[in-house]
Amino acid sequence: LVEKKQQRFNLLLLGEGEVYVDDYEANYYYYSEGARAAQQKQGRLRVCSRSVIFEPDDVRRPLLKIPLSGVERLFLKRSLANKALASDMDGDEVICMMVGDGKQALVAEMKEGNHIHPYRFSKRPGLHAFALLYVKAAGVESQVKRFRDACRLEVGVQEEELRKLVAKMEREAKFDRSWLVDGLMEKIEDELPAERLSPLVSLPGRIMITNSRFYFQPVRAIESQPVKRFRLDEVCYVYKRRHLLRQTGIEIFLRSGAHSKADLFSGATEQAYLFAFNSERERDAVFETLTRLCPDARSEMTDLSRVTQLWVDGELSNFDYLSILNRKAGRSFNDLTQYPVMPWVLSDYESSHLDLSDRRVYRDLTKPVGALNEERLAHFRSRYEEMPDTPEMPKFIYGTHYSTPGYVLYFLVRKVPEYMLRLQNGKFDDPNRMFDSMYGAFQSCTHSFTDVKELIPEFYQEDSSFLLNNESLDLGVKQDGSKVADVLLPAWASDGKDFLAKMRQALESPYVSSHLHHWIDLIFGWKQRGQAAVDANNLFFHLTYEGKVDINSISDPVARKAMEDQIMEFGQTPSQLFSAPHPQRGSAFTRKARAISLSTPSLATIDVSKNESVQPPPSFVPVHSSASTSSSNRDAELRQAFTDERREMYLSQRARVELSAGGGGTEVYRMSMNAIASGSISPDGLVVGLASKDSYLRVHSVDEKKQIRSSKISELKLSSVRVMDGGGGFLVGALDNGVYVYNKEYGKVVQKVIDHEDAVATVCISSRLGKVASSSWDGGVNVWNLNTEGEGSVNMLKPIDKGSVRKLGEHDCEVGCLAFHPEEPLLCSGSIDGSILLSNVSSGVPICRIHAHSDEVVGLDFLNPTDVVSLSLDGTVMVHRMAQHGGTVEEELVMELVVSEGEEASALAVLDPSLVAVGYSSGEVRVWSLDEERQVSLLCSLGSKVVSLSTSTPNADAGVMYLLAACEEGTAVVFSLPIS
């Protein structure tokens, strides 16, 4: 019986740069010189651009790979001399290949018995005949002949001719529209050629993007379901990528099941597809199409500083943060030249016991691997000093790299042996150089002059299969007579699972957490290039750095192929992410530091190889744009908002809060939950919404004194919440760039709007104006209209009119505070650089910019139609008065009051036109009189930083208004305040 199994052929059996062309059912016959008979083998003939591969149906027999360069003659023959076989081929034409006996004619035997083993190469001179079934042999013979003729040309001409043949094949390929799921219902947005990339494999084909799906159809398929497709609403990330040092790649990440906060960043549960295009222009066009059609997808433009903040604050693990940095720096599991890189963190692989509290077991993370051994480093530095330095060949300290395809497969050979065979032309590495033990691998990295590799993510994950020889691979015998089998682990690990668990514990240890920023500086940061890299002993061969070679400018195909081979050999340095020292975990990495990074030039515009320093931006200077200001101030109605008469009328109608020196507020309801990011109370004081850092919105009834809803809103933590009029809806901002509307009655999110390029910092709503606003960490401010229905009530199933968005882009850094004018379509926004901007939300035009504070604005509101009160992090309260002067609106500082002595202020609420409540990092809430410029009451002390103060509308009939105070560690209290 012939044992049949699944298809053994795959694209890893092809050589470097080789392309799969087609396959045919065939019978194979081999006539060696002097032989009188041949045995028939049934199977499939796989035609490739440099070889033909015969895959027998009988898996006991090996696949045979015949190089076309060794085919001396190629012809058709209707019958063969062997009469015994003639009846089998009666009426069929046979493709005959006469193979020589030179080196270029070596035939490879692969996967005999469906086992993975090194290829066996042998000379098989003579006639190799293929009787094709169900197709005409003439067309196939002509196809093979074109590639065979090209393979026998001189090397330079050969590469160019093969490139032309493959390009012609790709041009002739058309997308089969019968694969469209919804047929004519799908609108075609884009169609163009591309290559799908996976480790060591490039599959040419065509991409088609419709209004609902993404399709990739290979030029020639080896699978029964050749077209890869996915829905656009599955896309969660789109990244621009380099491919062979050219900016022509895109990587698309799909959602696949539930995610944790870290998963969304690290890609631990996502499926990714990498594609390369013919040019950067084509790549950018596809990128724009995808980001337009995939509204929930984020791109590489998402601000990295917010992720760094999460890590510094301890809300991301070290592993997850490094995974994010790898992704943002262009590293991909689909590209072995840019595989994610992880640090060696342990140096002890000998002891029987591992004490992670002993700092001596750790590697020095301030140094690259090549500098861990002082004696070896002295050799590298001596060579560097003696090396000539030319533009064509700049000096380097290390001639090898810390991440190359060979190094990746050194660690993974047991898990993916076919990749190693593909990389090394059918052979495993020398047994004495194989990954045999952790101790030996670390010794090599710290002592060998040709080995400075770092680790890969697999050493800090759960799957230990890459440490085990589960496939019983013949990896050879070392010089000492020992056989290479499973990886020998340190004595302190009981097995592979225990080893990886302890490696992960070490990575997340306090010592590594407090020193990891040094390693980030070396790999992703300011010590990666230029003089800083030289000083840090961190300079590698120039071809590994982005921007050092323009491969498009190399017209000679031989030189171009040589350059691509060098890239494959040397690997690639990650894109540089940071141009200044990375903050230490747990350090005071404030949002003010982010403001500087957001205002600096893009790293892409800085020639870091010249050691150019990035200067911080100049201090913010308030400017009044004459064009925009005059345009706005010609609006007579808005000018009338800033008059003494309007202010006095407003003040006469406002209730006043009556507080005694001892307090005066009454605690009505106390809530306790997980860490709070923001809180809001409804205008009627009956409902409270609390947005938490665990991504949940919790809704409480003040009357019933209980929680009535708890719903997860986002995959990332929430940043802000505002209760809509009536308490039936909640406007929620999140760090995933989204603004959500939550319907209390239905207990779910009824609308999601993503119109920001970065995390949402705060949200704001004005039912009187029928508008909502949101601000972002990148300085963007968006304003939408509310959808209304009968009698002006808000449509609570779809409250936000997405099409009405107006973007106010006048801030340069994070906007953390928003406040609508009480009567006019005006919005005040406060930034972390201390500036305040007043804008006309109807026209989107800025009216007045105020350089108010020298520190971050943490609170902002209108006291009345003309006066804006603001609070800064350093505890300064300012009141600015808007007034019309001629054709412009100008501001005047009418009051400045210091409300803090050393501690940070964190929240502000206006109680009445002369009283404000201020929250502090200590947890205290104090009430200050602006008229008397003094503290009039200590309302409460909540024990941790106050993150929100929110007030209800004064209830004149009941003689009270309500104040919600929420603190960071999870306590929130509603107070009633007497009014008159």
mmCIF file of N, CA, C and O in Angstrom, residues 346-408:
data_model
loop_
_atom_site.group_PDB
_atom_site.id
_atom_site.type_symbol
_atom_site.label_atom_id
_atom_site.label_comp_id
_atom_site.label_asym_id
_atom_site.label_seq_id
_atom_site.Cartn_x
_atom_site.Cartn_y
_atom_site.Cartn_z
ATOM 1 N N LEU A 346 19.604 37.803 32.356
ATOM 2 C CA LEU A 346 20.339 36.989 33.330
ATOM 3 C C LEU A 346 21.741 36.683 32.810
ATOM 4 O O LEU A 346 21.954 36.552 31.604
ATOM 5 N N SER A 347 22.664 36.541 33.745
ATOM 6 C CA SER A 347 24.024 36.128 33.375
ATOM 7 C C SER A 347 24.422 34.821 34.050
ATOM 8 O O SER A 347 25.478 34.269 33.747
ATOM 9 N N ASP A 348 23.586 34.312 34.936
ATOM 10 C CA ASP A 348 23.892 33.093 35.691
ATOM 11 C C ASP A 348 23.134 31.904 35.118
ATOM 12 O O ASP A 348 21.918 31.769 35.324
ATOM 13 N N TYR A 349 23.843 31.051 34.401
ATOM 14 C CA TYR A 349 23.253 29.817 33.855
ATOM 15 C C TYR A 349 23.990 28.585 34.366
ATOM 16 O O TYR A 349 23.920 27.513 33.776
ATOM 17 N N GLU A 350 24.722 28.763 35.492
ATOM 18 C CA GLU A 350 25.503 27.668 36.072
ATOM 19 C C GLU A 350 24.985 27.217 37.429
ATOM 20 O O GLU A 350 25.066 26.042 37.769
ATOM 21 N N SER A 351 24.475 28.136 38.218
ATOM 22 C CA SER A 351 24.107 27.820 39.602
ATOM 23 C C SER A 351 22.966 26.814 39.669
ATOM 24 O O SER A 351 22.156 26.691 38.744
ATOM 25 N N SER A 352 22.892 26.126 40.792
ATOM 26 C CA SER A 352 21.787 25.191 41.005
ATOM 27 C C SER A 352 20.550 25.902 41.521
ATOM 28 O O SER A 352 19.445 25.364 41.462
ATOM 29 N N HIS A 353 20.747 27.114 42.047
ATOM 30 C CA HIS A 353 19.635 27.899 42.581
ATOM 31 C C HIS A 353 19.730 29.314 42.036
ATOM 32 O O HIS A 353 20.821 29.892 41.949
ATOM 33 N N LEU A 354 18.585 29.884 41.666
ATOM 34 C CA LEU A 354 18.546 31.231 41.115
ATOM 35 C C LEU A 354 17.876 32.163 42.116
ATOM 36 O O LEU A 354 16.701 31.996 42.447
ATOM 37 N N ASP A 355 18.627 33.146 42.599
ATOM 38 C CA ASP A 355 18.105 34.125 43.540
ATOM 39 C C ASP A 355 17.905 35.439 42.803
ATOM 40 O O ASP A 355 18.862 36.196 42.567
ATOM 41 N N LEU A 356 16.656 35.743 42.438
ATOM 42 C CA LEU A 356 16.372 36.937 41.649
ATOM 43 C C LEU A 356 16.495 38.222 42.460
ATOM 44 O O LEU A 356 16.435 39.322 41.888
ATOM 45 N N SER A 357 16.683 38.114 43.754
ATOM 46 C CA SER A 357 16.919 39.310 44.566
ATOM 47 C C SER A 357 18.396 39.687 44.610
ATOM 48 O O SER A 357 18.759 40.734 45.138
ATOM 49 N N ASP A 358 19.233 38.808 44.059
ATOM 50 C CA ASP A 358 20.683 39.051 44.026
ATOM 51 C C ASP A 358 21.037 39.712 42.702
ATOM 52 O O ASP A 358 20.950 39.087 41.639
ATOM 53 N N ARG A 359 21.451 40.955 42.727
ATOM 54 C CA ARG A 359 21.720 41.681 41.493
ATOM 55 C C ARG A 359 22.884 41.077 40.702
ATOM 56 O O ARG A 359 23.044 41.361 39.517
ATOM 57 N N ARG A 360 23.698 40.240 41.337
ATOM 58 C CA ARG A 360 24.838 39.636 40.633
ATOM 59 C C ARG A 360 24.407 38.626 39.575
ATOM 60 O O ARG A 360 25.215 38.264 38.709
ATOM 61 N N VAL A 361 23.153 38.167 39.614
ATOM 62 C CA VAL A 361 22.712 37.188 38.608
ATOM 63 C C VAL A 361 22.270 37.875 37.315
ATOM 64 O O VAL A 361 21.954 37.197 36.331
ATOM 65 N N TYR A 362 22.269 39.216 37.310
ATOM 66 C CA TYR A 362 21.756 39.934 36.153
ATOM 67 C C TYR A 362 22.868 40.430 35.241
ATOM 68 O O TYR A 362 23.982 40.717 35.694
ATOM 69 N N ARG A 363 22.535 40.571 33.989
ATOM 70 C CA ARG A 363 23.424 41.161 33.001
ATOM 71 C C ARG A 363 23.420 42.689 33.176
ATOM 72 O O ARG A 363 22.433 43.282 33.588
ATOM 73 N N ASP A 364 24.514 43.337 32.841
ATOM 74 C CA ASP A 364 24.608 44.791 32.892
ATOM 75 C C ASP A 364 23.861 45.374 31.701
ATOM 76 O O ASP A 364 24.317 45.312 30.555
ATOM 77 N N LEU A 365 22.692 45.973 31.968
ATOM 78 C CA LEU A 365 21.842 46.476 30.883
ATOM 79 C C LEU A 365 22.284 47.837 30.364
ATOM 80 O O LEU A 365 21.702 48.336 29.392
ATOM 81 N N THR A 366 23.296 48.426 30.980
ATOM 82 C CA THR A 366 23.805 49.692 30.456
ATOM 83 C C THR A 366 24.744 49.479 29.278
ATOM 84 O O THR A 366 25.108 50.451 28.600
ATOM 85 N N LYS A 367 25.126 48.231 29.028
ATOM 86 C CA LYS A 367 26.087 47.930 27.968
ATOM 87 C C LYS A 367 25.463 47.020 26.922
ATOM 88 O O LYS A 367 24.659 46.142 27.261
ATOM 89 N N PRO A 368 25.847 47.179 25.646
ATOM 90 C CA PRO A 368 25.436 46.190 24.647
ATOM 91 C C PRO A 368 26.150 44.868 24.898
ATOM 92 O O PRO A 368 27.153 44.825 25.628
ATOM 93 N N VAL A 369 25.660 43.800 24.308
ATOM 94 C CA VAL A 369 26.258 42.482 24.534
ATOM 95 C C VAL A 369 27.742 42.482 24.202
ATOM 96 O O VAL A 369 28.561 41.883 24.906
ATOM 97 N N GLY A 370 28.100 43.196 23.135
ATOM 98 C CA GLY A 370 29.502 43.213 22.722
ATOM 99 C C GLY A 370 30.439 43.851 23.719
ATOM 100 O O GLY A 370 31.665 43.657 23.640
ATOM 101 N N ALA A 371 29.910 44.613 24.673
ATOM 102 C CA ALA A 371 30.743 45.303 25.662
ATOM 103 C C ALA A 371 30.696 44.650 27.031
ATOM 104 O O ALA A 371 31.256 45.191 27.990
ATOM 105 N N LEU A 372 30.052 43.505 27.157
ATOM 106 C CA LEU A 372 29.936 42.850 28.457
ATOM 107 C C LEU A 372 31.252 42.224 28.905
ATOM 108 O O LEU A 372 31.466 42.016 30.098
ATOM 109 N N ASN A 373 32.114 41.905 27.955
ATOM 110 C CA ASN A 373 33.427 41.323 28.250
ATOM 111 C C ASN A 373 34.480 42.386 27.937
ATOM 112 O O ASN A 373 34.700 42.730 26.774
ATOM 113 N N GLU A 374 35.133 42.913 28.964
ATOM 114 C CA GLU A 374 36.069 44.021 28.783
ATOM 115 C C GLU A 374 37.246 43.636 27.888
ATOM 116 O O GLU A 374 37.710 44.439 27.071
ATOM 117 N N GLU A 375 37.744 42.436 28.037
ATOM 118 C CA GLU A 375 38.890 41.997 27.227
ATOM 119 C C GLU A 375 38.500 41.938 25.746
ATOM 120 O O GLU A 375 39.243 42.394 24.876
ATOM 121 N N ARG A 376 37.328 41.378 25.463
ATOM 122 C CA ARG A 376 36.870 41.308 24.082
ATOM 123 C C ARG A 376 36.591 42.706 23.538
ATOM 124 O O ARG A 376 36.900 43.020 22.383
ATOM 125 N N LEU A 377 36.001 43.569 24.358
ATOM 126 C CA LEU A 377 35.709 44.927 23.924
ATOM 127 C C LEU A 377 36.987 45.664 23.546
ATOM 128 O O LEU A 377 37.007 46.435 22.574
ATOM 129 N N ALA A 378 38.060 45.450 24.305
ATOM 130 C CA ALA A 378 39.336 46.102 23.984
ATOM 131 C C ALA A 378 39.792 45.718 22.582
ATOM 132 O O ALA A 378 40.334 46.561 21.843
ATOM 133 N N HIS A 379 39.576 44.466 22.203
ATOM 134 C CA HIS A 379 39.921 44.026 20.843
ATOM 135 C C HIS A 379 39.064 44.761 19.812
ATOM 136 O O HIS A 379 39.579 45.253 18.799
ATOM 137 N N PHE A 380 37.760 44.839 20.058
ATOM 138 C CA PHE A 380 36.865 45.534 19.127
ATOM 139 C C PHE A 380 37.249 47.012 18.996
ATOM 140 O O PHE A 380 37.282 47.570 17.892
ATOM 141 N N ARG A 381 37.550 47.670 20.127
ATOM 142 C CA ARG A 381 37.884 49.087 20.096
ATOM 143 C C ARG A 381 39.217 49.327 19.388
ATOM 144 O O ARG A 381 39.372 50.314 18.654
ATOM 145 N N SER A 382 40.162 48.447 19.617
ATOM 146 C CA SER A 382 41.450 48.578 18.935
ATOM 147 C C SER A 382 41.280 48.480 17.430
ATOM 148 O O SER A 382 41.864 49.268 16.668
ATOM 149 N N ARG A 383 40.487 47.531 16.993
ATOM 150 C CA ARG A 383 40.229 47.393 15.557
ATOM 151 C C ARG A 383 39.515 48.624 15.015
ATOM 152 O O ARG A 383 39.812 49.102 13.916
ATOM 153 N N TYR A 384 38.582 49.150 15.791
ATOM 154 C CA TYR A 384 37.834 50.339 15.373
ATOM 155 C C TYR A 384 38.769 51.529 15.187
ATOM 156 O O TYR A 384 38.664 52.279 14.201
ATOM 157 N N GLU A 385 39.675 51.728 16.128
ATOM 158 C CA GLU A 385 40.572 52.876 16.057
ATOM 159 C C GLU A 385 41.502 52.783 14.850
ATOM 160 O O GLU A 385 41.872 53.802 14.258
ATOM 161 N N GLU A 386 41.880 51.580 14.470
ATOM 162 C CA GLU A 386 42.801 51.394 13.345
ATOM 163 C C GLU A 386 42.093 51.346 11.998
ATOM 164 O O GLU A 386 42.734 51.427 10.953
ATOM 165 N N MET A 387 40.785 51.246 12.009
ATOM 166 C CA MET A 387 40.010 51.061 10.785
ATOM 167 C C MET A 387 39.918 52.376 10.000
ATOM 168 O O MET A 387 39.662 53.437 10.576
ATOM 169 N N PRO A 388 40.138 52.346 8.680
ATOM 170 C CA PRO A 388 39.918 53.555 7.881
ATOM 171 C C PRO A 388 38.438 53.929 7.876
ATOM 172 O O PRO A 388 37.573 53.058 7.967
ATOM 173 N N ASP A 389 38.165 55.205 7.770
ATOM 174 C CA ASP A 389 36.786 55.703 7.808
ATOM 175 C C ASP A 389 36.505 56.446 6.516
ATOM 176 O O ASP A 389 37.061 57.523 6.278
ATOM 177 N N THR A 390 35.662 55.866 5.657
ATOM 178 C CA THR A 390 35.332 56.475 4.373
ATOM 179 C C THR A 390 33.821 56.547 4.223
ATOM 180 O O THR A 390 33.088 55.797 4.889
ATOM 181 N N PRO A 391 33.326 57.437 3.366
ATOM 182 C CA PRO A 391 31.874 57.493 3.143
ATOM 183 C C PRO A 391 31.310 56.172 2.653
ATOM 184 O O PRO A 391 30.183 55.806 2.970
ATOM 185 N N GLU A 392 32.110 55.456 1.843
ATOM 186 C CA GLU A 392 31.638 54.180 1.304
ATOM 187 C C GLU A 392 31.663 53.080 2.363
ATOM 188 O O GLU A 392 30.848 52.150 2.328
ATOM 189 N N MET A 393 32.604 53.166 3.303
ATOM 190 C CA MET A 393 32.735 52.140 4.335
ATOM 191 C C MET A 393 33.043 52.810 5.675
ATOM 192 O O MET A 393 34.190 52.891 6.104
ATOM 193 N N PRO A 394 32.008 53.307 6.363
ATOM 194 C CA PRO A 394 32.240 53.935 7.666
ATOM 195 C C PRO A 394 32.768 52.924 8.683
ATOM 196 O O PRO A 394 32.528 51.716 8.580
ATOM 197 N N LYS A 395 33.482 53.430 9.659
ATOM 198 C CA LYS A 395 34.027 52.575 10.713
ATOM 199 C C LYS A 395 32.900 51.939 11.532
ATOM 200 O O LYS A 395 31.807 52.490 11.645
ATOM 201 N N PHE A 396 33.193 50.794 12.108
ATOM 202 C CA PHE A 396 32.232 50.122 12.974
ATOM 203 C C PHE A 396 32.979 49.401 14.080
ATOM 204 O O PHE A 396 34.158 49.050 13.938
ATOM 205 N N ILE A 397 32.297 49.196 15.184
ATOM 206 C CA ILE A 397 32.897 48.444 16.295
ATOM 207 C C ILE A 397 32.630 46.956 16.143
ATOM 208 O O ILE A 397 33.506 46.123 16.368
ATOM 209 N N TYR A 398 31.408 46.624 15.714
ATOM 210 C CA TYR A 398 31.035 45.211 15.559
ATOM 211 C C TYR A 398 30.716 44.924 14.099
ATOM 212 O O TYR A 398 29.889 45.612 13.494
ATOM 213 N N GLY A 399 31.340 43.912 13.555
ATOM 214 C CA GLY A 399 31.076 43.526 12.170
ATOM 215 C C GLY A 399 29.876 42.621 12.036
ATOM 216 O O GLY A 399 29.402 42.373 10.923
ATOM 217 N N THR A 400 29.398 42.117 13.157
ATOM 218 C CA THR A 400 28.164 41.327 13.153
ATOM 219 C C THR A 400 27.107 42.122 13.911
ATOM 220 O O THR A 400 27.370 43.210 14.397
ATOM 221 N N HIS A 401 25.907 41.568 14.018
ATOM 222 C CA HIS A 401 24.793 42.304 14.618
ATOM 223 C C HIS A 401 24.176 41.483 15.730
ATOM 224 O O HIS A 401 24.480 40.298 15.892
ATOM 225 N N TYR A 402 23.301 42.132 16.510
ATOM 226 C CA TYR A 402 22.655 41.416 17.611
ATOM 227 C C TYR A 402 21.378 40.709 17.179
ATOM 228 O O TYR A 402 20.787 39.963 17.953
ATOM 229 N N SER A 403 20.924 40.947 15.922
ATOM 230 C CA SER A 403 19.711 40.283 15.438
ATOM 231 C C SER A 403 19.830 40.070 13.937
ATOM 232 O O SER A 403 19.856 41.034 13.168
ATOM 233 N N THR A 404 19.921 38.825 13.533
ATOM 234 C CA THR A 404 19.993 38.457 12.114
ATOM 235 C C THR A 404 19.104 37.238 11.882
ATOM 236 O O THR A 404 18.735 36.541 12.841
ATOM 237 N N PRO A 405 18.752 36.945 10.636
ATOM 238 C CA PRO A 405 17.964 35.730 10.385
ATOM 239 C C PRO A 405 18.646 34.475 10.921
ATOM 240 O O PRO A 405 17.986 33.589 11.485
ATOM 241 N N GLY A 406 19.962 34.418 10.763
ATOM 242 C CA GLY A 406 20.677 33.245 11.261
ATOM 243 C C GLY A 406 20.595 33.102 12.762
ATOM 244 O O GLY A 406 20.451 31.987 13.287
ATOM 245 N N TYR A 407 20.660 34.212 13.488
ATOM 246 C CA TYR A 407 20.569 34.160 14.943
ATOM 247 C C TYR A 407 19.175 33.762 15.402
ATOM 248 O O TYR A 407 19.008 33.016 16.370
ATOM 249 N N VAL A 408 18.160 34.266 14.728
ATOM 250 C CA VAL A 408 16.786 33.904 15.086
ATOM 251 C C VAL A 408 16.590 32.394 14.934
ATOM 252 O O VAL A 408 16.052 31.725 15.823
#
